[in-house]
Amino acid sequence: MQAERRIWQVAHHDSLTGLPNRALLHDRLEQALAQASRDGHRVGVMFLDLDRFKSINDTLGHAVGDELLRHVAARLAGAVRAVDTVSRLGGDEFIVVLREIGGADDAVLVAEKVIAALAAPVHVLGHELRATPSIGICIYPDDGSGALQLMKNADTAMYHAKAQGRNTFRFFTQHMNEEATRFFNLEQQLGRALANGELLLHFQPLIDYDAAAVCGQEALVRWQHPETGMMPPADFIPVAEETGLILPLGEWVLGEALRQNRRWQDAGRPLLPISVNLSPRQFRQKSLVDTVRLLLAEAKQPARLLELEITESSLMQDVDEALEKLRELSAMGVRLVIDDFGIGYSSLNHLKRFPVHKLKIDQSFVRDLGIDWDDGAIVAAIVGLGRALNLETLAEGVETPEQLDLLLNYGCRKFQGYYFSKPLAVDRADDLFAPPMLST
Ligand code: C2E
Ligand code: MG
Ligand code: MG
């Protein structure tokens, strides 16, 4: 009997933390639901995921990660009632089943207790670590009737908690459900968009003020959606990024931008670099450097006519790997740009080591110039930083002559924005290479 008990124990518990595993969780949840439906109670299902656990694992090693998970498991178990079930699904994902609760308020109290319980730092093998959770909550019978559906809805709510800035909790709502459906539909349609030729590029000129000339073009993707019409990237790039579709999509954008630049050259237009945005996932891809090399060769373009725009957050995710990629690209001759600079969390120390060539000052600072004087100070500081580190600076989102004047005062000489030109379709090349606003 002892042996049997032992086998049951092993089969139903997570070996790392000793918590019930997915199979046992499922049983317990089904039981709780059956009982709740008899007695007219509610049941709370809480999906919990640790914030940035992956980076702890990656930087400090699995031994530290494992130990941290054990501490978290113990604290979770201590934060709930004995009748509740805390279970680990794997990785840094936990599910807590709250039996016989009155309603959402009770779940709020538990979520707050859990967040408080995890707030104190954990000391693991000489490191002081903080494991903040993002928690998604859904309630039976309000948000679903079966165990699987409830777990899925709590998972959806957890993603919203993450998007709200982590270390927080969110309830599942019908609205989230609709959003999830929209996301799913978009994913299906986006998968076909590429093959159906529904994607296209618009281009926006970059302006060198002193030369009174266009000094480059930024390629910006658009989706000519068969039902809803032209869609801006903000509506589908996030879906592409999360589902991985960004990889084929981004490769198409890069290839097409290079081919377009080649066509312009063949038509006798000025020789200008083309700028292409890289998403975080594209930048992380191991084969990125090879892909860039191949696409340059296919389009018969020299590397110096390609600028890759990368955001601060992509660069800072895994600094060593980023550094290596940047070095390889830079050695090839590709120019590297930090996009939307100033809103992420760049370490100046890393910035100094990265072989980047240009900072694009985020348009949020330009928007309120003249209204919010702090923004002016930030722009001036970024221009100064650029000068000190020998980087070009370019201000994005210039819409008015007043903004342009202020930016010139702050020492900025390169611009992009509606004031000079909106992003334009390829057939507007006359305006792209010589925007009317430049000659006035
Ligand atoms: P971004 O790279 O910072 O591009 C600049 C965005 O600002 C573009 O929006 C552009 O139309 C807009 N913009 C330019 N001048 C002005 C202005 O004066 N005022 C205002 N309010 N906006 C201005 P768009 O085309 O909607 O693209 C948005 C973002 O989507 C881009 O920001 C970029 O992060 C992303 N994106 C666009 N194309 C691609 C792509 O091919 N791949 C990836 N990964 N991301 C892309
Ligand atoms: Mg950009
Ligand atoms: Mg930008």
XYZ file of C-alpha atoms and ligand atoms in Angstrom:
488
model
C 0.000 0.000 0.000
C 2.854 2.286 0.805
C 4.352 1.687 -2.617
C 1.003 2.392 -4.208
C 0.678 5.618 -2.281
C 4.147 6.583 -3.393
C 3.313 5.933 -7.045
C 0.115 7.946 -6.772
C 2.029 10.771 -5.097
C 4.650 10.880 -7.854
C 2.070 10.697 -10.630
C 0.001 13.558 -9.256
C 2.565 16.015 -7.990
C 5.144 18.300 -9.489
C 8.576 16.942 -8.595
C 10.162 20.380 -8.204
C 7.710 22.009 -5.814
C 5.679 19.084 -4.491
C 2.483 20.893 -5.528
C -0.389 19.092 -7.258
C 0.294 18.807 -10.988
C -2.043 19.434 -13.893
C -3.790 16.055 -13.606
C -4.592 16.422 -9.925
C -5.562 20.051 -10.401
C -8.042 18.994 -13.015
C -9.623 16.456 -10.645
C -9.827 18.907 -7.787
C -11.261 21.627 -9.983
C -13.927 19.271 -11.365
C -14.818 18.280 -7.797
C -15.010 21.896 -6.682
C -17.243 22.744 -9.638
C -19.572 19.804 -8.996
C -19.907 20.732 -5.359
C -20.412 24.419 -6.125
C -23.171 23.666 -8.587
C -24.938 21.517 -5.928
C -24.570 24.096 -3.169
C -24.902 27.254 -5.238
C -21.406 28.510 -4.420
C -18.905 30.119 -6.695
C -15.391 28.926 -7.486
C -12.458 31.178 -8.364
C -9.751 30.090 -10.792
C -6.569 32.084 -10.636
C -3.860 31.805 -13.269
C -0.548 33.120 -12.049
C 2.604 33.718 -14.054
C 5.811 35.207 -12.666
C 7.014 38.405 -14.285
C 10.327 38.171 -16.133
C 11.086 34.748 -14.722
C 12.720 33.780 -17.987
C 15.362 36.439 -17.636
C 16.204 35.225 -14.122
C 16.563 31.712 -15.482
C 18.622 32.886 -18.439
C 20.943 35.162 -16.540
C 21.367 33.387 -13.206
C 20.904 29.782 -14.301
C 18.348 27.062 -13.752
C 19.495 26.174 -10.239
C 18.577 29.680 -9.072
C 15.348 29.598 -11.086
C 14.317 26.264 -9.585
C 15.020 27.411 -6.050
C 13.025 30.566 -6.626
C 10.075 28.478 -7.852
C 10.200 26.403 -4.660
C 10.045 29.556 -2.549
C 7.173 30.919 -4.591
C 5.287 27.619 -4.260
C 5.656 27.683 -0.500
C 4.513 31.290 -0.234
C 1.511 30.647 -2.457
C 0.470 27.659 -0.414
C 0.778 29.805 2.704
C -1.366 32.582 1.277
C -4.500 30.526 0.586
C -6.878 28.473 2.705
C -6.350 24.765 3.273
C -9.352 23.895 1.097
C -7.907 25.745 -1.868
C -5.599 24.035 -4.358
C -2.304 25.545 -5.468
C -0.856 23.754 -8.448
C 2.073 24.226 -10.774
C 1.403 23.722 -14.461
C 5.060 23.860 -15.381
C 7.587 26.619 -15.939
C 6.601 29.640 -13.893
C 2.860 29.051 -14.270
C 0.649 28.301 -11.312
C -3.076 27.812 -10.901
C -4.958 28.397 -7.678
C -8.479 27.035 -7.237
C -10.511 28.952 -4.674
C -13.329 26.761 -3.396
C -16.665 28.010 -2.205
C -16.199 31.705 -2.551
C -19.030 34.210 -2.425
C -17.970 36.208 -5.451
C -15.324 38.327 -7.116
C -14.592 40.287 -3.919
C -13.262 37.200 -2.198
C -10.998 36.518 -5.139
C -9.697 40.099 -4.977
C -8.730 39.601 -1.357
C -6.843 36.426 -2.166
C -5.093 38.041 -5.153
C -3.971 40.920 -2.964
C -2.765 38.471 -0.340
C -0.791 36.546 -2.958
C 0.825 39.693 -4.318
C 1.750 40.751 -0.792
C 3.118 37.302 0.017
C 5.423 37.419 -3.010
C 6.480 41.031 -2.503
C 9.307 40.395 -0.042
C 12.590 39.520 -1.747
C 13.743 35.917 -1.840
C 17.361 35.080 -1.091
C 18.612 32.354 -3.373
C 22.240 31.236 -3.583
C 23.530 34.699 -2.777
C 21.067 36.588 -4.976
C 18.286 38.795 -3.752
C 15.378 38.169 -6.096
C 11.894 39.499 -6.463
C 9.241 37.345 -8.116
C 6.231 39.513 -8.813
C 3.214 37.749 -10.311
C 0.676 38.645 -12.973
C -2.649 37.086 -12.057
C -5.713 36.382 -14.168
C -8.935 35.444 -12.421
C -12.178 33.984 -13.578
C -15.224 32.879 -11.641
C -17.464 29.831 -11.975
C -20.239 29.844 -13.103
C -20.109 33.457 -14.380
C -17.121 33.050 -16.736
C -17.433 29.448 -17.825
C -18.858 26.077 -16.896
C -16.068 23.555 -17.461
C -12.606 23.192 -15.956
C -10.753 23.649 -19.233
C -12.702 26.717 -20.223
C -12.169 28.329 -16.843
C -8.434 27.681 -17.005
C -8.277 29.139 -20.483
C -10.220 32.238 -19.475
C -8.049 32.781 -16.418
C -5.033 32.497 -18.729
C -6.505 35.155 -21.035
C -7.087 37.439 -18.056
C -3.476 36.856 -16.965
C -2.233 38.216 -20.301
C -4.231 41.344 -19.677
C -2.689 41.685 -16.237
C 0.741 41.486 -17.894
C -0.237 44.096 -20.431
C -1.405 46.354 -17.600
C 2.121 46.508 -16.266
C 2.643 43.298 -14.285
C 2.524 42.644 -10.533
C -1.221 42.990 -10.695
C -4.412 40.995 -11.292
C -7.231 41.189 -13.813
C -10.616 39.522 -14.083
C -11.808 37.762 -17.172
C -14.551 39.693 -18.915
C -16.727 39.145 -21.938
C -14.806 41.960 -23.557
C -11.609 39.946 -23.256
C -13.394 37.055 -24.840
C -14.372 39.184 -27.811
C -10.850 40.464 -28.074
C -9.524 36.918 -28.052
C -11.898 36.060 -30.899
C -10.809 39.120 -32.855
C -7.198 38.110 -32.290
C -7.890 34.597 -33.527
C -9.644 35.826 -36.666
C -6.891 38.293 -37.380
C -4.307 35.561 -36.984
C -6.104 33.363 -39.522
C -6.492 36.197 -42.013
C -2.979 37.489 -41.544
C -1.646 34.014 -42.254
C -3.233 34.244 -45.713
C -2.516 37.938 -46.306
C 1.075 37.344 -47.260
C 0.298 34.630 -49.793
C -2.602 36.681 -51.196
C -0.402 39.712 -51.758
C -2.462 41.909 -49.415
C 0.567 43.483 -47.743
C 2.241 46.535 -49.171
C 4.795 49.124 -48.196
C 4.462 52.856 -47.837
C 7.529 55.046 -47.576
C 8.213 58.192 -45.599
C 11.152 60.458 -46.402
C 13.788 61.322 -43.801
C 14.922 64.922 -44.065
C 18.425 66.341 -43.744
C 17.619 69.942 -42.861
C 21.033 71.452 -43.566
C 21.256 69.849 -46.972
C 17.576 70.655 -47.600
C 17.331 67.160 -49.009
C 15.823 63.782 -48.448
C 18.435 61.526 -46.822
C 16.526 58.245 -46.673
C 13.161 56.533 -46.751
C 11.499 54.506 -44.034
C 9.484 51.508 -45.206
C 6.216 51.133 -43.272
C 4.030 48.111 -43.806
C 0.294 48.311 -44.554
C -2.357 45.634 -44.921
C -4.921 46.066 -47.656
C -7.549 43.978 -45.888
C -10.183 42.586 -48.298
C -13.074 43.440 -45.941
C -12.019 46.310 -43.725
C -9.691 48.207 -46.076
C -6.263 49.656 -45.369
C -5.028 48.658 -41.925
C -2.201 50.407 -40.051
C 0.581 48.283 -38.556
C -0.487 49.010 -34.975
C -3.594 46.873 -35.654
C -1.792 43.751 -36.824
C 1.930 43.852 -35.949
C 1.203 42.922 -32.306
C -0.770 39.864 -33.460
C 1.993 38.953 -35.884
C 4.571 39.354 -33.143
C 2.760 37.173 -30.651
C 1.936 34.411 -33.108
C 5.312 34.343 -34.822
C 3.838 35.410 -38.172
C 6.122 38.421 -37.873
C 9.007 36.257 -39.088
C 7.726 35.570 -42.616
C 6.030 38.975 -42.677
C 9.180 40.813 -41.610
C 11.262 38.900 -44.098
C 8.884 39.940 -46.857
C 9.058 43.588 -45.734
C 12.843 43.538 -45.715
C 13.092 41.858 -49.114
C 10.478 44.112 -50.692
C 12.021 47.300 -49.276
C 15.391 46.327 -50.747
C 13.847 45.409 -54.098
C 11.954 48.709 -54.178
C 15.102 50.674 -53.482
C 16.760 48.818 -56.312
C 13.885 49.685 -58.669
C 14.241 53.342 -57.747
C 17.960 53.202 -58.408
C 17.330 51.561 -61.762
C 14.893 54.378 -62.555
C 17.625 56.926 -61.876
C 16.440 58.180 -58.489
C 19.060 59.390 -55.990
C 20.987 56.707 -54.148
C 19.509 56.687 -50.648
C 19.424 54.225 -47.768
C 16.195 52.447 -46.992
C 15.127 51.986 -43.349
C 13.303 48.865 -42.228
C 11.778 48.198 -38.800
C 12.704 44.980 -37.011
C 10.380 43.646 -34.348
C 11.784 42.202 -31.096
C 11.064 38.676 -32.245
C 12.774 39.207 -35.584
C 15.762 40.687 -33.862
C 16.029 37.709 -31.506
C 15.935 35.217 -34.353
C 19.198 33.327 -34.639
C 19.232 33.403 -38.421
C 18.699 37.173 -38.658
C 22.193 38.035 -39.866
C 22.138 35.327 -42.539
C 18.696 36.408 -43.687
C 19.807 40.016 -44.040
C 22.898 38.967 -45.978
C 20.863 36.769 -48.308
C 18.173 39.375 -48.988
C 20.779 42.061 -49.685
C 22.447 39.761 -52.199
C 19.140 38.823 -53.845
C 18.210 42.476 -54.305
C 21.776 43.328 -55.361
C 21.986 46.012 -52.716
C 25.076 47.090 -50.785
C 24.712 46.789 -47.003
C 25.415 50.491 -46.507
C 22.073 51.291 -48.181
C 20.168 49.421 -45.477
C 19.254 50.843 -42.097
C 17.656 48.542 -39.533
C 15.470 50.169 -36.898
C 15.366 48.355 -33.590
C 13.622 49.440 -30.401
C 15.401 49.909 -27.104
C 13.474 47.113 -25.457
C 14.568 44.572 -28.114
C 18.174 45.558 -27.574
C 18.047 45.362 -23.817
C 16.337 41.953 -23.643
C 19.499 39.939 -23.948
C 22.339 42.368 -24.106
C 25.161 39.972 -24.969
C 23.280 38.370 -27.792
C 22.152 41.775 -29.060
C 25.702 43.042 -28.993
C 26.948 40.136 -31.036
C 24.233 40.548 -33.674
C 24.789 44.285 -33.896
C 28.507 43.734 -34.341
C 27.976 41.264 -37.168
C 25.481 43.513 -38.927
C 27.639 46.552 -38.451
C 30.700 44.692 -39.736
C 28.707 43.855 -42.882
C 28.112 47.573 -43.337
C 24.440 47.705 -42.321
C 23.528 50.881 -40.436
C 21.768 50.432 -37.103
C 19.205 52.730 -35.617
C 17.490 52.785 -32.242
C 13.836 53.576 -32.918
C 11.467 55.347 -30.522
C 14.437 56.291 -28.373
C 13.740 57.686 -24.920
C 10.665 55.720 -23.896
C 12.330 52.380 -23.139
C 14.851 51.568 -20.518
C 18.181 51.829 -22.260
C 21.227 51.492 -20.135
C 23.635 54.213 -21.182
C 26.422 51.850 -20.370
C 25.182 49.392 -22.965
C 24.393 52.117 -25.433
C 28.039 53.095 -25.389
C 29.057 49.558 -26.358
C 26.450 48.999 -29.061
C 27.705 49.783 -32.565
C 24.610 51.815 -33.474
C 24.670 54.797 -35.788
C 21.531 56.754 -35.076
C 18.942 57.519 -32.411
C 15.400 58.309 -33.494
C 13.858 60.520 -30.847
C 10.420 59.169 -30.042
C 7.548 61.199 -31.359
C 5.933 61.472 -27.940
C 8.613 64.024 -26.977
C 8.040 65.996 -30.164
C 4.250 66.026 -29.808
C 4.141 68.240 -26.745
C 7.104 70.489 -27.498
C 6.171 74.021 -26.563
C 3.469 72.712 -24.222
C 5.502 70.534 -21.921
C 8.925 72.056 -21.342
C 10.282 68.840 -19.876
C 9.995 67.295 -23.324
C 12.227 70.023 -24.690
C 14.800 69.276 -22.028
C 14.668 65.581 -22.923
C 15.111 66.262 -26.627
C 18.080 68.534 -25.905
C 19.566 65.865 -23.654
C 19.184 63.144 -26.307
C 20.793 65.364 -28.945
C 23.652 66.029 -26.505
C 23.968 62.336 -25.758
C 24.080 61.602 -29.470
C 26.815 64.132 -29.988
C 28.863 62.771 -27.093
C 28.540 59.188 -28.297
C 29.031 60.192 -31.919
C 25.539 59.118 -32.981
C 23.250 60.840 -35.422
C 19.916 61.979 -33.985
C 16.672 62.328 -35.877
C 13.361 63.631 -34.516
C 10.233 61.684 -35.464
C 6.677 62.956 -35.740
C 7.379 66.580 -36.724
C 3.994 68.008 -37.663
C 4.229 71.787 -37.333
C 6.680 74.592 -38.144
C 6.683 75.493 -34.426
C 7.913 72.026 -33.502
C 10.542 72.232 -36.209
C 11.786 75.591 -34.879
C 12.081 74.288 -31.356
C 13.843 71.137 -32.515
C 16.333 73.202 -34.515
C 16.979 75.231 -31.367
C 17.678 72.045 -29.449
C 20.315 71.156 -32.017
C 18.397 68.583 -34.038
C 19.158 68.598 -37.782
C 17.368 65.540 -39.133
C 13.635 65.026 -39.196
C 10.735 62.859 -40.208
C 7.095 63.758 -39.971
C 3.862 64.862 -41.552
C 5.171 68.439 -41.758
C 7.487 67.287 -44.541
C 5.561 64.309 -45.826
C 3.220 61.542 -44.736
C 4.178 57.984 -45.615
C 3.352 57.612 -49.312
C 2.657 54.815 -51.739
C 5.404 53.826 -54.174
C 3.765 55.605 -57.110
C 4.186 58.936 -55.301
C 7.966 58.699 -55.702
C 8.192 62.261 -57.081
C 6.887 63.573 -53.765
C 8.881 61.064 -51.784
C 12.207 62.120 -53.207
C 11.351 65.818 -53.253
C 8.536 66.588 -50.780
C 6.837 69.914 -51.656
C 7.468 71.155 -48.109
C 11.236 70.937 -48.600
C 11.394 73.539 -51.335
C 9.395 76.164 -49.402
P 7.861 53.822 -36.276
O 8.888 52.915 -36.826
O 8.249 54.715 -35.170
O 7.304 54.626 -37.521
C 6.844 55.926 -37.467
C 5.351 55.981 -37.352
O 4.983 57.317 -37.096
C 4.624 55.590 -38.638
O 3.370 55.047 -38.268
C 4.404 56.941 -39.279
O 3.316 56.967 -40.173
C 4.101 57.774 -38.076
N 4.393 59.165 -38.307
C 5.321 59.710 -39.111
N 5.301 61.034 -39.059
C 4.340 61.373 -38.185
C 3.821 62.613 -37.683
O 4.260 63.695 -38.052
N 2.825 62.551 -36.764
C 2.321 61.385 -36.334
N 1.344 61.414 -35.428
N 2.771 60.187 -36.774
C 3.766 60.187 -37.692
P 2.847 53.683 -38.859
O 3.194 53.544 -40.301
O 1.422 53.545 -38.456
O 3.733 52.632 -38.083
C 3.627 52.502 -36.709
C 4.670 51.583 -36.165
O 4.482 50.257 -36.636
C 6.081 51.951 -36.596
O 6.581 52.965 -35.771
C 6.790 50.642 -36.393
O 7.156 50.484 -35.051
C 5.710 49.642 -36.718
N 5.966 49.143 -38.089
C 5.654 49.693 -39.273
N 6.060 48.917 -40.287
C 6.667 47.842 -39.733
C 7.323 46.671 -40.256
O 7.464 46.481 -41.455
N 7.803 45.788 -39.349
C 7.704 46.008 -38.019
N 8.219 45.080 -37.197
N 7.127 47.074 -37.497
C 6.591 47.990 -38.335
Mg 10.689 53.072 -37.359
Mg 9.629 55.461 -34.201
